[in-house]
Short mmCIF file of C-alpha atoms in Angstrom, two decimals:
data_model
loop_
_atom_site.label_atom_id
_atom_site.label_comp_id
_atom_site.label_asym_id
_atom_site.label_seq_id
_atom_site.Cartn_x
_atom_site.Cartn_y
_atom_site.Cartn_z
CA MET J 1 14.46 25.25 37.09
CA LYS J 2 16.94 23.95 34.55
CA LYS J 3 17.30 20.69 36.51
CA SER J 4 13.51 20.23 36.57
CA PHE J 5 13.33 20.80 32.80
CA ILE J 6 15.94 18.10 32.17
CA ILE J 7 14.06 15.63 34.38
CA PHE J 8 10.84 16.38 32.46
CA ILE J 9 12.56 15.68 29.12
CA LEU J 10 14.00 12.38 30.36
CA GLY J 11 10.58 11.33 31.64
CA ALA J 12 9.03 12.12 28.24
CA TRP J 13 11.64 9.96 26.49
CA GLY J 14 10.86 7.09 28.84
CA THR J 15 7.25 6.87 27.60
CA VAL J 16 7.73 7.74 23.93
CA SER J 17 4.81 6.63 21.72
CA HIS J 18 4.99 5.00 18.30
CA ALA J 19 2.22 4.73 15.70
CA GLN J 20 2.09 1.43 13.81
CA ASP J 21 0.62 -0.12 10.67
CA THR J 22 -3.00 -1.19 10.91
CA ALA J 23 -3.76 -4.70 12.21
CA TYR J 24 -6.64 -6.01 10.08
CA VAL J 25 -8.73 -8.73 11.73
CA SER J 26 -11.68 -10.98 10.92
CA ARG J 27 -13.79 -13.56 12.73
CA ASP J 28 -11.99 -16.58 11.25
CA LYS J 29 -8.43 -15.30 10.80
CA THR J 30 -6.00 -14.49 13.59
CA THR J 31 -3.56 -11.60 13.14
CA ALA J 32 -0.26 -11.96 15.02
CA LEU J 33 1.84 -9.09 16.38
CA PHE J 34 5.50 -9.90 17.03
CA PHE J 35 7.62 -7.51 19.12
CA LYS J 36 11.36 -7.24 19.63
CA SER J 37 11.12 -7.92 23.37
CA ALA J 38 8.57 -8.54 26.13
CA VAL J 39 5.48 -6.30 26.12
CA LYS J 40 2.24 -5.86 28.02
CA ILE J 41 -1.23 -4.78 26.86
CA ILE J 42 -2.15 -1.53 28.60
CA SER J 43 -5.51 -0.79 26.93
CA LYS J 44 -8.04 -2.52 24.72
CA PRO J 45 -11.04 -0.23 24.20
CA SER J 46 -13.37 -2.60 22.35
CA SER J 47 -15.06 -5.90 23.22
CA ASP J 48 -15.61 -6.61 19.53
CA PHE J 49 -12.32 -8.50 19.21
CA ASP J 50 -10.17 -10.80 21.34
CA VAL J 51 -6.62 -9.83 22.24
CA ASP J 52 -4.51 -12.67 23.60
CA GLN J 53 -0.91 -12.52 24.85
CA LYS J 54 0.49 -15.85 23.64
CA GLU J 55 4.11 -15.17 24.64
CA ASP J 56 6.03 -12.32 26.25
CA ALA J 57 6.62 -10.79 22.80
CA LEU J 58 3.64 -12.21 20.86
CA ILE J 59 0.06 -10.89 20.82
CA THR J 60 -2.77 -12.25 18.67
CA ILE J 61 -5.99 -10.48 17.66
CA LYS J 62 -9.22 -11.99 16.32
CA ALA J 63 -12.59 -10.35 15.69
CA ILE J 64 -15.75 -11.40 17.52
CA ASP J 65 -18.08 -9.03 15.67
CA ALA J 66 -17.62 -7.72 12.12
CA ASN J 67 -19.49 -4.50 12.81
CA PHE J 68 -17.06 -2.47 14.86
CA LYS J 69 -15.58 0.93 14.22
CA PRO J 70 -11.83 1.24 13.64
CA THR J 71 -10.07 1.49 16.98
CA ARG J 72 -6.65 0.75 18.45
CA ILE J 73 -4.89 -1.15 21.19
CA ASN J 74 -2.02 0.23 23.22
CA VAL J 75 0.94 -1.97 24.04
CA GLN J 76 3.98 -1.10 26.15
CA GLU J 77 7.48 -2.52 25.79
CA ILE J 78 8.53 -3.51 29.31
CA SER J 79 12.27 -2.85 29.07
CA THR J 80 12.01 0.66 27.58
CA ALA J 81 8.45 1.77 28.54
CA LYS J 82 7.92 2.56 24.85
CA ILE J 83 4.21 2.62 23.94
CA TYR J 84 2.87 1.32 20.62
CA HIS J 85 -0.53 2.55 19.36
CA ILE J 86 -1.75 -0.19 16.98
CA PRO J 87 -4.83 0.61 14.84
CA VAL J 88 -7.31 -2.28 14.51
CA GLU J 89 -9.84 -2.58 11.66
CA TYR J 90 -12.07 -5.35 10.30
CA SER J 91 -11.11 -6.76 6.90
CA TYR J 92 -11.57 -10.39 5.87
CA GLY J 93 -9.23 -10.09 2.89
CA ARG J 94 -6.35 -8.46 4.76
CA ALA J 95 -6.68 -10.33 8.07
CA GLY J 96 -4.56 -13.27 9.16
CA ARG J 97 -1.19 -11.60 8.62
CA ARG J 98 1.97 -11.57 10.71
CA ILE J 99 3.05 -8.06 11.71
CA ASP J 100 6.61 -7.50 12.93
CA VAL J 101 6.21 -4.41 15.09
CA ASP J 102 8.94 -1.77 15.02
CA GLY J 103 11.48 -3.93 13.23
CA ALA J 104 10.94 -7.18 15.13
CA ALA J 105 13.03 -9.77 13.29
CA PRO J 106 10.93 -12.60 11.79
CA LEU J 107 13.95 -14.95 12.01
CA THR J 108 14.37 -14.59 15.77
CA VAL J 109 14.10 -17.84 17.68
CA LYS J 110 12.52 -16.51 20.84
CA VAL J 111 13.50 -18.24 24.06
CA ILE J 112 10.85 -16.83 26.39
CA ASN J 113 9.76 -17.59 29.95
CA SER J 114 10.99 -21.06 30.98
CA ALA J 115 12.24 -22.23 27.58
CA GLU J 116 14.92 -24.89 27.97
CA TYR J 117 16.27 -25.35 24.48
CA ASN J 118 18.26 -23.66 21.74
CA TYR J 119 16.31 -24.20 18.53
CA SER J 120 18.74 -22.50 16.14
CA ALA J 121 20.55 -25.74 15.28
CA VAL J 122 17.21 -27.51 14.74
CA VAL J 123 16.10 -24.83 12.26
CA THR J 124 19.42 -25.08 10.39
CA GLN J 125 19.28 -28.88 10.28
CA LEU J 126 15.75 -28.93 8.84
CA ALA J 127 16.45 -26.20 6.27
CA GLU J 128 19.49 -27.94 4.79
CA GLY J 129 19.61 -30.76 2.26
CA LYS J 130 17.02 -32.22 -0.07
CA ARG J 131 13.39 -32.72 0.90
CA ARG J 132 12.35 -36.19 2.03
CA ASP J 133 9.36 -37.98 3.51
CA VAL J 134 6.82 -35.62 1.92
CA VAL J 135 3.53 -35.34 3.84
CA ASP J 136 1.54 -33.38 1.24
CA HIS J 137 2.10 -31.44 -1.97
CA GLU J 138 0.12 -29.10 -4.23
CA LYS J 139 0.76 -27.25 -7.47
CA THR J 140 -0.85 -24.51 -9.55
CA GLY J 141 0.26 -22.18 -12.33
CA GLY J 142 3.80 -23.57 -12.49
CA VAL J 143 4.31 -23.29 -8.71
CA LYS J 144 4.56 -26.35 -6.46
CA ALA J 145 4.82 -26.69 -2.68
CA TRP J 146 5.68 -29.64 -0.44
CA VAL J 147 5.29 -30.17 3.29
CA ASN J 148 8.09 -32.38 4.64
CA LYS J 149 7.82 -34.87 7.50
CA LEU J 150 7.12 -33.23 10.86
CA SER J 151 9.67 -33.15 13.68
CA LEU J 152 9.37 -32.76 17.44
CA ALA J 153 12.16 -30.89 19.24
CA GLY J 154 11.66 -30.12 22.92
CA ASN J 155 8.16 -28.64 23.17
CA ARG J 156 8.03 -27.42 19.56
CA VAL J 157 6.64 -29.07 16.42
CA PHE J 158 8.58 -28.19 13.26
CA PHE J 159 8.10 -28.74 9.56
CA ARG J 160 9.76 -27.59 6.38
CA LEU J 161 7.85 -26.08 3.46
CA ASP J 162 9.52 -26.31 0.04
CA ILE J 163 8.33 -24.08 -2.81
CA ARG J 164 9.45 -24.27 -6.45
CA ASN J 165 8.59 -21.96 -9.33
CA LYS J 166 8.80 -23.34 -12.88
CA SER J 167 6.80 -20.52 -14.48
CA ASN J 168 8.37 -17.48 -16.13
CA LEU J 169 6.36 -15.24 -13.78
CA PRO J 170 8.02 -14.64 -10.39
CA TYR J 171 6.07 -15.96 -7.41
CA GLU J 172 5.90 -13.43 -4.56
CA ILE J 173 4.63 -14.79 -1.25
CA ASP J 174 2.13 -12.55 0.50
CA PHE J 175 1.63 -14.64 3.66
CA VAL J 176 1.19 -18.20 4.93
CA ARG J 177 -1.80 -19.08 7.10
CA PHE J 178 -2.11 -22.06 9.49
CA TYR J 179 -5.32 -23.30 11.13
CA ILE J 180 -6.81 -26.52 12.50
CA ARG J 181 -10.16 -27.45 11.00
CA ASP J 182 -12.58 -30.38 11.20
CA LEU J 183 -12.29 -32.53 8.07
CA LYS J 184 -16.06 -33.12 8.00
CA THR J 185 -16.91 -29.42 8.04
CA VAL J 186 -18.68 -28.40 4.84
CA ALA J 187 -19.36 -24.71 5.46
CA ARG J 188 -16.38 -22.45 6.11
CA MET J 189 -17.29 -21.25 9.60
CA ALA J 190 -15.07 -19.55 12.14
CA THR J 191 -16.40 -21.78 14.93
CA HIS J 192 -14.83 -24.81 13.21
CA GLU J 193 -11.35 -23.27 12.77
CA GLN J 194 -8.57 -22.77 15.26
CA GLU J 195 -5.86 -20.45 14.02
CA ILE J 196 -2.31 -21.26 15.14
CA VAL J 197 0.66 -18.93 14.86
CA PRO J 198 4.25 -20.08 14.23
CA LEU J 199 6.63 -19.00 16.99
CA ILE J 200 9.60 -19.66 14.73
CA THR J 201 9.85 -18.97 11.01
CA THR J 202 12.56 -18.44 8.42
CA LEU J 203 10.15 -16.84 5.93
CA HIS J 204 10.93 -13.21 5.15
CA LYS J 205 8.44 -10.55 4.20
CA LYS J 206 8.29 -9.95 0.45
CA THR J 207 9.89 -13.29 -0.43
CA SER J 208 9.97 -13.69 -4.21
CA ILE J 209 10.77 -16.93 -6.08
CA ALA J 210 12.21 -16.46 -9.56
CA HIS J 211 11.88 -18.76 -12.60
CA LYS J 212 13.41 -22.22 -11.89
CA GLN J 213 14.16 -21.22 -8.28
CA GLU J 214 13.34 -23.38 -5.25
CA ILE J 215 13.38 -22.38 -1.58
CA ALA J 216 12.94 -24.18 1.75
CA LYS J 217 11.41 -22.46 4.79
CA VAL J 218 11.02 -23.81 8.33
CA PHE J 219 8.14 -23.18 10.76
CA GLY J 220 7.99 -24.03 14.46
CA PHE J 221 4.87 -24.16 16.66
CA HIS J 222 3.88 -24.88 20.21
CA ARG J 223 3.31 -28.62 20.43
CA PHE J 224 -0.24 -29.40 19.27
CA SER J 225 -2.38 -32.47 18.60
CA LEU J 226 -5.04 -33.46 16.08
CA SER J 227 -7.98 -35.85 16.30
CA GLU J 228 -8.80 -38.30 13.50
CA ASP J 229 -11.36 -35.82 12.18
CA GLN J 230 -9.03 -32.80 12.10
CA ALA J 231 -6.25 -31.46 9.90
CA LEU J 232 -3.77 -28.61 10.10
CA ASN J 233 -4.34 -26.54 6.96
CA VAL J 234 -1.44 -24.65 5.42
CA GLU J 235 -2.47 -21.92 2.98
CA LEU J 236 0.14 -20.13 0.88
CA TYR J 237 -1.04 -16.87 -0.73
CA GLU J 238 0.50 -15.09 -3.71
CA ARG J 239 0.84 -11.32 -3.49
CA ASN J 240 -1.19 -9.58 -6.22
CA GLY J 241 -2.04 -12.92 -7.81
CA ASN J 242 -4.28 -15.99 -7.58
CA ARG J 243 -1.81 -18.88 -7.52
CA HIS J 244 -2.67 -19.84 -3.96
CA LEU J 245 -1.63 -23.25 -2.61
CA TYR J 246 -3.49 -25.35 -0.02
CA LEU J 247 -1.88 -28.23 1.90
CA GLN J 248 -2.92 -30.42 4.84
CA ILE J 249 -1.25 -32.18 7.76
CA LYS J 250 -3.33 -34.97 9.33
CA GLN J 251 -3.24 -36.94 12.55
CA LYS J 252 -1.24 -39.81 11.01
CA ASP J 253 1.49 -37.32 10.09
CA LEU J 254 1.78 -36.21 13.73
CA ASP J 255 1.83 -39.83 14.91
CA ASP J 256 4.80 -40.49 12.61
CA LEU J 257 6.84 -37.39 13.42
CA LYS J 258 10.61 -37.50 13.80
CA THR J 259 12.19 -36.68 17.18
CA ILE J 260 15.16 -34.31 17.32
CA THR J 261 17.05 -33.62 20.55
CA PRO J 262 17.78 -29.87 20.71
CA ALA J 263 20.75 -28.40 22.55
CA ARG J 264 20.11 -27.08 26.03
CA GLN J 265 19.59 -23.33 26.15
CA GLN J 266 22.48 -21.19 27.33
CA PRO J 267 21.64 -18.24 29.63
CA ALA J 268 20.27 -15.76 27.11
CA ASN J 269 16.96 -14.14 26.27
CA THR J 270 16.96 -14.48 22.53
CA LEU J 271 18.78 -16.44 19.85
CA ALA J 272 18.93 -15.35 16.21
CA ALA J 273 18.59 -17.87 13.42
CA ASN J 274 20.75 -17.32 10.36
CA THR J 275 19.17 -15.69 7.33
CA LEU J 276 18.55 -18.15 4.52
#
């Protein structure tokens, strides 16, 4: 009897469940869920939103219909059998965020599936030194942002985003959104936007830029292309403020990207980038 009780307890630990923060979604913004290790979707009760497993440890959610009741998806971590219950609700204003589930590190350079390269050195190289070959820049309310020349390393496209605050009011970053959109589109319609999610980022949650401070953050994406009539839009949102910044990357910027040869990946599942 005692032996059976112990086996029951161990079995319960093997499928422990964890409640998570709500994932807010909308029809034109993709919300990304990053996990510490490989996961699988075990239930998705609603057809009102799309759930897509982009990588072993990355799931994206986007609404199809705005009129759905709050629900949840259940995701299981493969290595531990841990189950995450993730609430899903519709909210245009709060959608489009990156959620690091259960302490997933936003600075992790994930080498998943058949990845061949170690991108840590590439991230470090791009983050260091002064900005150069600026692709686009924008400023508002004493805050200015620059997108540096794009780079191709292995099968990833990288760019560096510099942000400087000259105002006396600290600039706290809420989130950065990336999507491809037709340049000729007048109305802001979800059918004309393709959200893309960075696989690699050095941007921390709750990043705050003080007076006269400047920071440089690096983002890495699956390799993508643009037509002459498209642009990759980069939107930088201020937390509890309205000093939002909007930048664009166009086809000519991709045609002129710099090539970096990354180091070959050593046998490992994940590599951690240094905190900036």
